[in-house]
């Protein structure tokens, strides 16, 4: 299966500059979190490392937590779910869309994904927000499934979206526990095999 490219880069000089600034802030934040710990790192230190003001930081990320939590993966996965054939069963559509999206993300952002996931799992302030973030992602996945099959039972659609996220989260947790030595796409595939049972 060929991976779809990551989301289309922003067009126009201003949009590209904004995206680059955001990426630089995130990269510098992750470096600081790794070297001195999440709790010991301030927004001012992140801004200074990224070469921006703290006000610029807040234009891109509303909180320090957001610099770890924010990514462009959900819109990519939603697009891939909606592009799956309408006659494909929902669980298979979710599995294949996630596999395709993960292949693209894993090829370009593997290390950043590992660092971010490790931070979320090991930092109480971030771990406490996981449910809220997963609920938002679950809703996006359920909506994408509904676009494919509007006649489907809404409860079943939400359960499938939630189960998919549980499988993905478990695979990510095992991956982090292995310090990234396990192959994440293989772990995700095994998690889906467990769901198919």
mmCIF file with all atom_site columns, C-alpha atoms in Angstrom:
data_model
loop_
_atom_site.group_PDB
_atom_site.id
_atom_site.type_symbol
_atom_site.label_atom_id
_atom_site.label_alt_id
_atom_site.label_comp_id
_atom_site.label_asym_id
_atom_site.label_entity_id
_atom_site.label_seq_id
_atom_site.pdbx_PDB_ins_code
_atom_site.Cartn_x
_atom_site.Cartn_y
_atom_site.Cartn_z
_atom_site.occupancy
_atom_site.B_iso_or_equiv
_atom_site.pdbx_formal_charge
_atom_site.auth_seq_id
_atom_site.auth_comp_id
_atom_site.auth_asym_id
_atom_site.auth_atom_id
_atom_site.pdbx_PDB_model_num
ATOM 1   C CA . UNK A 1 1   ? 0.000   0.000   0.000  1.00 0.00 ? 1   UNK A CA 1
ATOM 2   C CA . UNK A 1 2   ? 1.400   3.403   -0.942 1.00 0.00 ? 2   UNK A CA 1
ATOM 3   C CA . UNK A 1 3   ? 1.419   6.076   1.730  1.00 0.00 ? 3   UNK A CA 1
ATOM 4   C CA . UNK A 1 4   ? -0.413  9.269   1.001  1.00 0.00 ? 4   UNK A CA 1
ATOM 5   C CA . UNK A 1 5   ? 1.747   12.346  1.393  1.00 0.00 ? 5   UNK A CA 1
ATOM 6   C CA . UNK A 1 6   ? 1.427   14.354  4.585  1.00 0.00 ? 6   UNK A CA 1
ATOM 7   C CA . UNK A 1 7   ? -1.080  17.222  4.491  1.00 0.00 ? 7   UNK A CA 1
ATOM 8   C CA . UNK A 1 8   ? -0.455  19.667  1.664  1.00 0.00 ? 8   UNK A CA 1
ATOM 9   C CA . UNK A 1 9   ? 2.066   22.300  2.717  1.00 0.00 ? 9   UNK A CA 1
ATOM 10  C CA . UNK A 1 10  ? 0.590   25.761  3.152  1.00 0.00 ? 10  UNK A CA 1
ATOM 11  C CA . UNK A 1 11  ? 0.754   27.986  0.110  1.00 0.00 ? 11  UNK A CA 1
ATOM 12  C CA . UNK A 1 12  ? 1.787   31.593  0.114  1.00 0.00 ? 12  UNK A CA 1
ATOM 13  C CA . UNK A 1 13  ? 4.825   33.073  1.818  1.00 0.00 ? 13  UNK A CA 1
ATOM 14  C CA . UNK A 1 14  ? 2.979   34.128  4.962  1.00 0.00 ? 14  UNK A CA 1
ATOM 15  C CA . UNK A 1 15  ? 1.362   30.711  5.482  1.00 0.00 ? 15  UNK A CA 1
ATOM 16  C CA . UNK A 1 16  ? 4.673   28.897  4.887  1.00 0.00 ? 16  UNK A CA 1
ATOM 17  C CA . UNK A 1 17  ? 6.487   31.214  7.301  1.00 0.00 ? 17  UNK A CA 1
ATOM 18  C CA . UNK A 1 18  ? 3.801   30.644  9.943  1.00 0.00 ? 18  UNK A CA 1
ATOM 19  C CA . UNK A 1 19  ? 4.016   26.861  9.514  1.00 0.00 ? 19  UNK A CA 1
ATOM 20  C CA . UNK A 1 20  ? 7.820   26.970  9.744  1.00 0.00 ? 20  UNK A CA 1
ATOM 21  C CA . UNK A 1 21  ? 7.717   29.103  12.908 1.00 0.00 ? 21  UNK A CA 1
ATOM 22  C CA . UNK A 1 22  ? 5.265   26.677  14.476 1.00 0.00 ? 22  UNK A CA 1
ATOM 23  C CA . UNK A 1 23  ? 7.447   23.695  13.581 1.00 0.00 ? 23  UNK A CA 1
ATOM 24  C CA . UNK A 1 24  ? 10.580  25.420  14.933 1.00 0.00 ? 24  UNK A CA 1
ATOM 25  C CA . UNK A 1 25  ? 8.841   26.198  18.235 1.00 0.00 ? 25  UNK A CA 1
ATOM 26  C CA . UNK A 1 26  ? 7.721   22.590  18.557 1.00 0.00 ? 26  UNK A CA 1
ATOM 27  C CA . UNK A 1 27  ? 11.166  21.183  17.697 1.00 0.00 ? 27  UNK A CA 1
ATOM 28  C CA . UNK A 1 28  ? 12.927  23.454  20.193 1.00 0.00 ? 28  UNK A CA 1
ATOM 29  C CA . UNK A 1 29  ? 10.370  22.663  22.879 1.00 0.00 ? 29  UNK A CA 1
ATOM 30  C CA . UNK A 1 30  ? 10.909  18.923  22.470 1.00 0.00 ? 30  UNK A CA 1
ATOM 31  C CA . UNK A 1 31  ? 14.704  19.376  22.690 1.00 0.00 ? 31  UNK A CA 1
ATOM 32  C CA . UNK A 1 32  ? 14.338  21.368  25.905 1.00 0.00 ? 32  UNK A CA 1
ATOM 33  C CA . UNK A 1 33  ? 11.861  18.900  27.397 1.00 0.00 ? 33  UNK A CA 1
ATOM 34  C CA . UNK A 1 34  ? 14.317  16.084  26.694 1.00 0.00 ? 34  UNK A CA 1
ATOM 35  C CA . UNK A 1 35  ? 17.322  17.898  28.133 1.00 0.00 ? 35  UNK A CA 1
ATOM 36  C CA . UNK A 1 36  ? 15.817  19.508  31.230 1.00 0.00 ? 36  UNK A CA 1
ATOM 37  C CA . UNK A 1 37  ? 12.388  17.928  31.701 1.00 0.00 ? 37  UNK A CA 1
ATOM 38  C CA . UNK A 1 38  ? 8.904   19.101  30.833 1.00 0.00 ? 38  UNK A CA 1
ATOM 39  C CA . UNK A 1 39  ? 8.097   20.616  34.233 1.00 0.00 ? 39  UNK A CA 1
ATOM 40  C CA . UNK A 1 40  ? 11.430  22.483  34.393 1.00 0.00 ? 40  UNK A CA 1
ATOM 41  C CA . UNK A 1 41  ? 11.036  24.126  30.990 1.00 0.00 ? 41  UNK A CA 1
ATOM 42  C CA . UNK A 1 42  ? 9.300   27.493  30.683 1.00 0.00 ? 42  UNK A CA 1
ATOM 43  C CA . UNK A 1 43  ? 7.518   29.029  27.724 1.00 0.00 ? 43  UNK A CA 1
ATOM 44  C CA . UNK A 1 44  ? 10.084  31.843  27.792 1.00 0.00 ? 44  UNK A CA 1
ATOM 45  C CA . UNK A 1 45  ? 12.917  29.318  27.391 1.00 0.00 ? 45  UNK A CA 1
ATOM 46  C CA . UNK A 1 46  ? 11.132  27.640  24.488 1.00 0.00 ? 46  UNK A CA 1
ATOM 47  C CA . UNK A 1 47  ? 10.507  30.982  22.789 1.00 0.00 ? 47  UNK A CA 1
ATOM 48  C CA . UNK A 1 48  ? 14.145  32.038  23.239 1.00 0.00 ? 48  UNK A CA 1
ATOM 49  C CA . UNK A 1 49  ? 15.427  28.731  21.834 1.00 0.00 ? 49  UNK A CA 1
ATOM 50  C CA . UNK A 1 50  ? 13.114  29.121  18.830 1.00 0.00 ? 50  UNK A CA 1
ATOM 51  C CA . UNK A 1 51  ? 14.170  32.745  18.314 1.00 0.00 ? 51  UNK A CA 1
ATOM 52  C CA . UNK A 1 52  ? 10.677  34.173  18.852 1.00 0.00 ? 52  UNK A CA 1
ATOM 53  C CA . UNK A 1 53  ? 8.954   36.236  21.533 1.00 0.00 ? 53  UNK A CA 1
ATOM 54  C CA . UNK A 1 54  ? 6.768   34.566  24.138 1.00 0.00 ? 54  UNK A CA 1
ATOM 55  C CA . UNK A 1 55  ? 3.803   36.355  22.528 1.00 0.00 ? 55  UNK A CA 1
ATOM 56  C CA . UNK A 1 56  ? 4.642   34.643  19.225 1.00 0.00 ? 56  UNK A CA 1
ATOM 57  C CA . UNK A 1 57  ? 4.719   31.327  21.081 1.00 0.00 ? 57  UNK A CA 1
ATOM 58  C CA . UNK A 1 58  ? 1.167   31.961  22.324 1.00 0.00 ? 58  UNK A CA 1
ATOM 59  C CA . UNK A 1 59  ? -0.031  32.910  18.833 1.00 0.00 ? 59  UNK A CA 1
ATOM 60  C CA . UNK A 1 60  ? 0.903   29.387  17.740 1.00 0.00 ? 60  UNK A CA 1
ATOM 61  C CA . UNK A 1 61  ? 0.212   27.390  20.920 1.00 0.00 ? 61  UNK A CA 1
ATOM 62  C CA . UNK A 1 62  ? -2.287  28.504  23.592 1.00 0.00 ? 62  UNK A CA 1
ATOM 63  C CA . UNK A 1 63  ? -0.471  26.588  26.369 1.00 0.00 ? 63  UNK A CA 1
ATOM 64  C CA . UNK A 1 64  ? 2.785   24.766  27.038 1.00 0.00 ? 64  UNK A CA 1
ATOM 65  C CA . UNK A 1 65  ? 0.820   21.495  26.921 1.00 0.00 ? 65  UNK A CA 1
ATOM 66  C CA . UNK A 1 66  ? -0.392  22.317  23.416 1.00 0.00 ? 66  UNK A CA 1
ATOM 67  C CA . UNK A 1 67  ? 3.152   22.340  22.047 1.00 0.00 ? 67  UNK A CA 1
ATOM 68  C CA . UNK A 1 68  ? 3.310   18.599  22.828 1.00 0.00 ? 68  UNK A CA 1
ATOM 69  C CA . UNK A 1 69  ? -0.294  17.694  21.988 1.00 0.00 ? 69  UNK A CA 1
ATOM 70  C CA . UNK A 1 70  ? -0.716  19.562  18.716 1.00 0.00 ? 70  UNK A CA 1
ATOM 71  C CA . UNK A 1 71  ? -0.091  17.859  15.382 1.00 0.00 ? 71  UNK A CA 1
ATOM 72  C CA . UNK A 1 72  ? -1.591  17.605  11.910 1.00 0.00 ? 72  UNK A CA 1
ATOM 73  C CA . UNK A 1 73  ? -2.291  13.879  12.098 1.00 0.00 ? 73  UNK A CA 1
ATOM 74  C CA . UNK A 1 74  ? -6.053  13.942  12.763 1.00 0.00 ? 74  UNK A CA 1
ATOM 75  C CA . UNK A 1 75  ? -6.959  15.857  9.575  1.00 0.00 ? 75  UNK A CA 1
ATOM 76  C CA . UNK A 1 76  ? -4.754  13.487  7.555  1.00 0.00 ? 76  UNK A CA 1
ATOM 77  C CA . UNK A 1 77  ? -6.417  10.383  9.049  1.00 0.00 ? 77  UNK A CA 1
ATOM 78  C CA . UNK A 1 78  ? -9.915  11.856  8.626  1.00 0.00 ? 78  UNK A CA 1
ATOM 79  C CA . UNK A 1 79  ? -9.193  12.496  4.943  1.00 0.00 ? 79  UNK A CA 1
ATOM 80  C CA . UNK A 1 80  ? -7.877  8.960   4.500  1.00 0.00 ? 80  UNK A CA 1
ATOM 81  C CA . UNK A 1 81  ? -10.965 7.464   6.231  1.00 0.00 ? 81  UNK A CA 1
ATOM 82  C CA . UNK A 1 82  ? -13.293 9.424   3.960  1.00 0.00 ? 82  UNK A CA 1
ATOM 83  C CA . UNK A 1 83  ? -11.365 8.261   0.887  1.00 0.00 ? 83  UNK A CA 1
ATOM 84  C CA . UNK A 1 84  ? -11.799 4.558   1.714  1.00 0.00 ? 84  UNK A CA 1
ATOM 85  C CA . UNK A 1 85  ? -14.285 2.707   -0.546 1.00 0.00 ? 85  UNK A CA 1
ATOM 86  C CA . UNK A 1 86  ? -17.854 3.111   0.755  1.00 0.00 ? 86  UNK A CA 1
ATOM 87  C CA . UNK A 1 87  ? -18.507 -0.653  0.589  1.00 0.00 ? 87  UNK A CA 1
ATOM 88  C CA . UNK A 1 88  ? -15.540 -1.411  2.880  1.00 0.00 ? 88  UNK A CA 1
ATOM 89  C CA . UNK A 1 89  ? -16.614 -2.320  6.412  1.00 0.00 ? 89  UNK A CA 1
ATOM 90  C CA . UNK A 1 90  ? -15.917 0.501   8.918  1.00 0.00 ? 90  UNK A CA 1
ATOM 91  C CA . UNK A 1 91  ? -13.289 -1.331  10.996 1.00 0.00 ? 91  UNK A CA 1
ATOM 92  C CA . UNK A 1 92  ? -11.316 -2.263  7.875  1.00 0.00 ? 92  UNK A CA 1
ATOM 93  C CA . UNK A 1 93  ? -11.599 1.323   6.622  1.00 0.00 ? 93  UNK A CA 1
ATOM 94  C CA . UNK A 1 94  ? -10.279 2.637   9.930  1.00 0.00 ? 94  UNK A CA 1
ATOM 95  C CA . UNK A 1 95  ? -7.477  0.087   9.998  1.00 0.00 ? 95  UNK A CA 1
ATOM 96  C CA . UNK A 1 96  ? -6.317  0.828   6.448  1.00 0.00 ? 96  UNK A CA 1
ATOM 97  C CA . UNK A 1 97  ? -6.607  4.602   6.820  1.00 0.00 ? 97  UNK A CA 1
ATOM 98  C CA . UNK A 1 98  ? -4.582  4.529   10.036 1.00 0.00 ? 98  UNK A CA 1
ATOM 99  C CA . UNK A 1 99  ? -1.984  2.228   8.483  1.00 0.00 ? 99  UNK A CA 1
ATOM 100 C CA . UNK A 1 100 ? -1.647  4.526   5.482  1.00 0.00 ? 100 UNK A CA 1
ATOM 101 C CA . UNK A 1 101 ? -1.427  7.680   7.600  1.00 0.00 ? 101 UNK A CA 1
ATOM 102 C CA . UNK A 1 102 ? 0.961   6.087   10.063 1.00 0.00 ? 102 UNK A CA 1
ATOM 103 C CA . UNK A 1 103 ? 3.230   5.014   7.220  1.00 0.00 ? 103 UNK A CA 1
ATOM 104 C CA . UNK A 1 104 ? 3.519   8.649   6.089  1.00 0.00 ? 104 UNK A CA 1
ATOM 105 C CA . UNK A 1 105 ? 4.004   10.012  9.632  1.00 0.00 ? 105 UNK A CA 1
ATOM 106 C CA . UNK A 1 106 ? 6.416   7.256   10.663 1.00 0.00 ? 106 UNK A CA 1
ATOM 107 C CA . UNK A 1 107 ? 8.617   7.896   7.616  1.00 0.00 ? 107 UNK A CA 1
ATOM 108 C CA . UNK A 1 108 ? 9.049   11.607  8.358  1.00 0.00 ? 108 UNK A CA 1
ATOM 109 C CA . UNK A 1 109 ? 8.307   12.225  12.065 1.00 0.00 ? 109 UNK A CA 1
ATOM 110 C CA . UNK A 1 110 ? 9.128   8.948   13.835 1.00 0.00 ? 110 UNK A CA 1
ATOM 111 C CA . UNK A 1 111 ? 11.522  10.433  16.412 1.00 0.00 ? 111 UNK A CA 1
ATOM 112 C CA . UNK A 1 112 ? 9.302   13.428  17.197 1.00 0.00 ? 112 UNK A CA 1
ATOM 113 C CA . UNK A 1 113 ? 6.297   11.108  17.556 1.00 0.00 ? 113 UNK A CA 1
ATOM 114 C CA . UNK A 1 114 ? 8.244   8.908   19.982 1.00 0.00 ? 114 UNK A CA 1
ATOM 115 C CA . UNK A 1 115 ? 9.359   11.888  22.089 1.00 0.00 ? 115 UNK A CA 1
ATOM 116 C CA . UNK A 1 116 ? 5.897   13.442  22.139 1.00 0.00 ? 116 UNK A CA 1
ATOM 117 C CA . UNK A 1 117 ? 4.164   10.175  23.041 1.00 0.00 ? 117 UNK A CA 1
ATOM 118 C CA . UNK A 1 118 ? 6.712   9.441   25.765 1.00 0.00 ? 118 UNK A CA 1
ATOM 119 C CA . UNK A 1 119 ? 6.187   12.923  27.220 1.00 0.00 ? 119 UNK A CA 1
ATOM 120 C CA . UNK A 1 120 ? 2.411   12.500  27.247 1.00 0.00 ? 120 UNK A CA 1
ATOM 121 C CA . UNK A 1 121 ? 2.602   9.106   28.938 1.00 0.00 ? 121 UNK A CA 1
ATOM 122 C CA . UNK A 1 122 ? 5.183   10.129  31.538 1.00 0.00 ? 122 UNK A CA 1
ATOM 123 C CA . UNK A 1 123 ? 4.075   13.666  32.400 1.00 0.00 ? 123 UNK A CA 1
ATOM 124 C CA . UNK A 1 124 ? 1.067   13.866  34.772 1.00 0.00 ? 124 UNK A CA 1
ATOM 125 C CA . UNK A 1 125 ? -0.061  17.288  33.455 1.00 0.00 ? 125 UNK A CA 1
ATOM 126 C CA . UNK A 1 126 ? -0.159  15.932  29.902 1.00 0.00 ? 126 UNK A CA 1
ATOM 127 C CA . UNK A 1 127 ? -1.514  12.487  30.771 1.00 0.00 ? 127 UNK A CA 1
ATOM 128 C CA . UNK A 1 128 ? -4.486  14.131  32.499 1.00 0.00 ? 128 UNK A CA 1
ATOM 129 C CA . UNK A 1 129 ? -5.507  15.692  29.170 1.00 0.00 ? 129 UNK A CA 1
ATOM 130 C CA . UNK A 1 130 ? -5.388  12.473  27.147 1.00 0.00 ? 130 UNK A CA 1
ATOM 131 C CA . UNK A 1 131 ? -9.084  11.667  27.548 1.00 0.00 ? 131 UNK A CA 1
ATOM 132 C CA . UNK A 1 132 ? -10.162 15.118  26.352 1.00 0.00 ? 132 UNK A CA 1
ATOM 133 C CA . UNK A 1 133 ? -7.908  14.885  23.290 1.00 0.00 ? 133 UNK A CA 1
ATOM 134 C CA . UNK A 1 134 ? -8.983  11.339  22.507 1.00 0.00 ? 134 UNK A CA 1
ATOM 135 C CA . UNK A 1 135 ? -12.640 12.280  22.777 1.00 0.00 ? 135 UNK A CA 1
ATOM 136 C CA . UNK A 1 136 ? -12.110 15.005  20.154 1.00 0.00 ? 136 UNK A CA 1
ATOM 137 C CA . UNK A 1 137 ? -10.294 12.548  17.872 1.00 0.00 ? 137 UNK A CA 1
ATOM 138 C CA . UNK A 1 138 ? -12.999 9.917   18.395 1.00 0.00 ? 138 UNK A CA 1
ATOM 139 C CA . UNK A 1 139 ? -15.618 12.423  17.250 1.00 0.00 ? 139 UNK A CA 1
ATOM 140 C CA . UNK A 1 140 ? -13.571 13.283  14.142 1.00 0.00 ? 140 UNK A CA 1
ATOM 141 C CA . UNK A 1 141 ? -13.171 9.595   13.248 1.00 0.00 ? 141 UNK A CA 1
ATOM 142 C CA . UNK A 1 142 ? -16.889 8.904   13.825 1.00 0.00 ? 142 UNK A CA 1
ATOM 143 C CA . UNK A 1 143 ? -17.831 11.871  11.622 1.00 0.00 ? 143 UNK A CA 1
ATOM 144 C CA . UNK A 1 144 ? -15.485 10.627  8.888  1.00 0.00 ? 144 UNK A CA 1
ATOM 145 C CA . UNK A 1 145 ? -17.110 7.190   9.046  1.00 0.00 ? 145 UNK A CA 1
ATOM 146 C CA . UNK A 1 146 ? -20.550 8.814   8.854  1.00 0.00 ? 146 UNK A CA 1
ATOM 147 C CA . UNK A 1 147 ? -19.531 10.683  5.694  1.00 0.00 ? 147 UNK A CA 1
ATOM 148 C CA . UNK A 1 148 ? -18.644 7.317   4.127  1.00 0.00 ? 148 UNK A CA 1
ATOM 149 C CA . UNK A 1 149 ? -21.802 5.554   5.330  1.00 0.00 ? 149 UNK A CA 1
ATOM 150 C CA . UNK A 1 150 ? -24.465 8.064   6.440  1.00 0.00 ? 150 UNK A CA 1
ATOM 151 C CA . UNK A 1 151 ? -27.008 5.293   7.005  1.00 0.00 ? 151 UNK A CA 1
ATOM 152 C CA . UNK A 1 152 ? -24.828 3.492   9.589  1.00 0.00 ? 152 UNK A CA 1
ATOM 153 C CA . UNK A 1 153 ? -25.991 3.245   13.199 1.00 0.00 ? 153 UNK A CA 1
ATOM 154 C CA . UNK A 1 154 ? -24.458 6.248   15.063 1.00 0.00 ? 154 UNK A CA 1
ATOM 155 C CA . UNK A 1 155 ? -23.786 4.250   18.244 1.00 0.00 ? 155 UNK A CA 1
ATOM 156 C CA . UNK A 1 156 ? -21.973 1.511   16.323 1.00 0.00 ? 156 UNK A CA 1
ATOM 157 C CA . UNK A 1 157 ? -19.957 4.149   14.473 1.00 0.00 ? 157 UNK A CA 1
ATOM 158 C CA . UNK A 1 158 ? -18.865 5.798   17.727 1.00 0.00 ? 158 UNK A CA 1
ATOM 159 C CA . UNK A 1 159 ? -18.004 2.450   19.320 1.00 0.00 ? 159 UNK A CA 1
ATOM 160 C CA . UNK A 1 160 ? -15.826 1.540   16.327 1.00 0.00 ? 160 UNK A CA 1
ATOM 161 C CA . UNK A 1 161 ? -14.076 4.925   16.464 1.00 0.00 ? 161 UNK A CA 1
ATOM 162 C CA . UNK A 1 162 ? -13.472 4.539   20.221 1.00 0.00 ? 162 UNK A CA 1
ATOM 163 C CA . UNK A 1 163 ? -12.216 0.961   19.855 1.00 0.00 ? 163 UNK A CA 1
ATOM 164 C CA . UNK A 1 164 ? -9.866  2.059   17.100 1.00 0.00 ? 164 UNK A CA 1
ATOM 165 C CA . UNK A 1 165 ? -8.393  4.762   19.314 1.00 0.00 ? 165 UNK A CA 1
ATOM 166 C CA . UNK A 1 166 ? -8.013  2.305   22.193 1.00 0.00 ? 166 UNK A CA 1
ATOM 167 C CA . UNK A 1 167 ? -6.105  -0.081  19.921 1.00 0.00 ? 167 UNK A CA 1
ATOM 168 C CA . UNK A 1 168 ? -3.917  2.740   18.606 1.00 0.00 ? 168 UNK A CA 1
ATOM 169 C CA . UNK A 1 169 ? -3.216  4.105   22.101 1.00 0.00 ? 169 UNK A CA 1
ATOM 170 C CA . UNK A 1 170 ? -2.263  0.658   23.379 1.00 0.00 ? 170 UNK A CA 1
ATOM 171 C CA . UNK A 1 171 ? 0.106   0.134   20.435 1.00 0.00 ? 171 UNK A CA 1
ATOM 172 C CA . UNK A 1 172 ? 1.678   3.556   21.060 1.00 0.00 ? 172 UNK A CA 1
ATOM 173 C CA . UNK A 1 173 ? 2.104   2.745   24.760 1.00 0.00 ? 173 UNK A CA 1
ATOM 174 C CA . UNK A 1 174 ? 3.838   -0.564  24.015 1.00 0.00 ? 174 UNK A CA 1
ATOM 175 C CA . UNK A 1 175 ? 6.043   1.220   21.473 1.00 0.00 ? 175 UNK A CA 1
ATOM 176 C CA . UNK A 1 176 ? 7.117   3.822   24.037 1.00 0.00 ? 176 UNK A CA 1
ATOM 177 C CA . UNK A 1 177 ? 7.690   1.119   26.660 1.00 0.00 ? 177 UNK A CA 1
ATOM 178 C CA . UNK A 1 178 ? 10.103  -0.516  24.190 1.00 0.00 ? 178 UNK A CA 1
ATOM 179 C CA . UNK A 1 179 ? 11.869  2.861   23.748 1.00 0.00 ? 179 UNK A CA 1
ATOM 180 C CA . UNK A 1 180 ? 10.956  2.729   20.085 1.00 0.00 ? 180 UNK A CA 1
ATOM 181 C CA . UNK A 1 181 ? 12.724  -0.578  19.401 1.00 0.00 ? 181 UNK A CA 1
ATOM 182 C CA . UNK A 1 182 ? 9.475   -2.275  18.374 1.00 0.00 ? 182 UNK A CA 1
ATOM 183 C CA . UNK A 1 183 ? 8.041   -1.405  14.955 1.00 0.00 ? 183 UNK A CA 1
ATOM 184 C CA . UNK A 1 184 ? 5.011   0.837   15.540 1.00 0.00 ? 184 UNK A CA 1
ATOM 185 C CA . UNK A 1 185 ? 3.142   -0.051  12.319 1.00 0.00 ? 185 UNK A CA 1
ATOM 186 C CA . UNK A 1 186 ? 3.486   -3.751  13.225 1.00 0.00 ? 186 UNK A CA 1
ATOM 187 C CA . UNK A 1 187 ? 2.195   -3.078  16.751 1.00 0.00 ? 187 UNK A CA 1
ATOM 188 C CA . UNK A 1 188 ? -0.796  -1.166  15.357 1.00 0.00 ? 188 UNK A CA 1
ATOM 189 C CA . UNK A 1 189 ? -1.527  -4.027  12.968 1.00 0.00 ? 189 UNK A CA 1
ATOM 190 C CA . UNK A 1 190 ? -1.373  -6.525  15.839 1.00 0.00 ? 190 UNK A CA 1
ATOM 191 C CA . UNK A 1 191 ? -3.701  -4.338  17.912 1.00 0.00 ? 191 UNK A CA 1
ATOM 192 C CA . UNK A 1 192 ? -6.235  -4.343  15.067 1.00 0.00 ? 192 UNK A CA 1
ATOM 193 C CA . UNK A 1 193 ? -5.909  -8.110  14.732 1.00 0.00 ? 193 UNK A CA 1
ATOM 194 C CA . UNK A 1 194 ? -6.890  -8.319  18.422 1.00 0.00 ? 194 UNK A CA 1
ATOM 195 C CA . UNK A 1 195 ? -9.945  -6.151  17.696 1.00 0.00 ? 195 UNK A CA 1
ATOM 196 C CA . UNK A 1 196 ? -10.977 -8.404  14.819 1.00 0.00 ? 196 UNK A CA 1
ATOM 197 C CA . UNK A 1 197 ? -10.504 -11.332 17.250 1.00 0.00 ? 197 UNK A CA 1
#
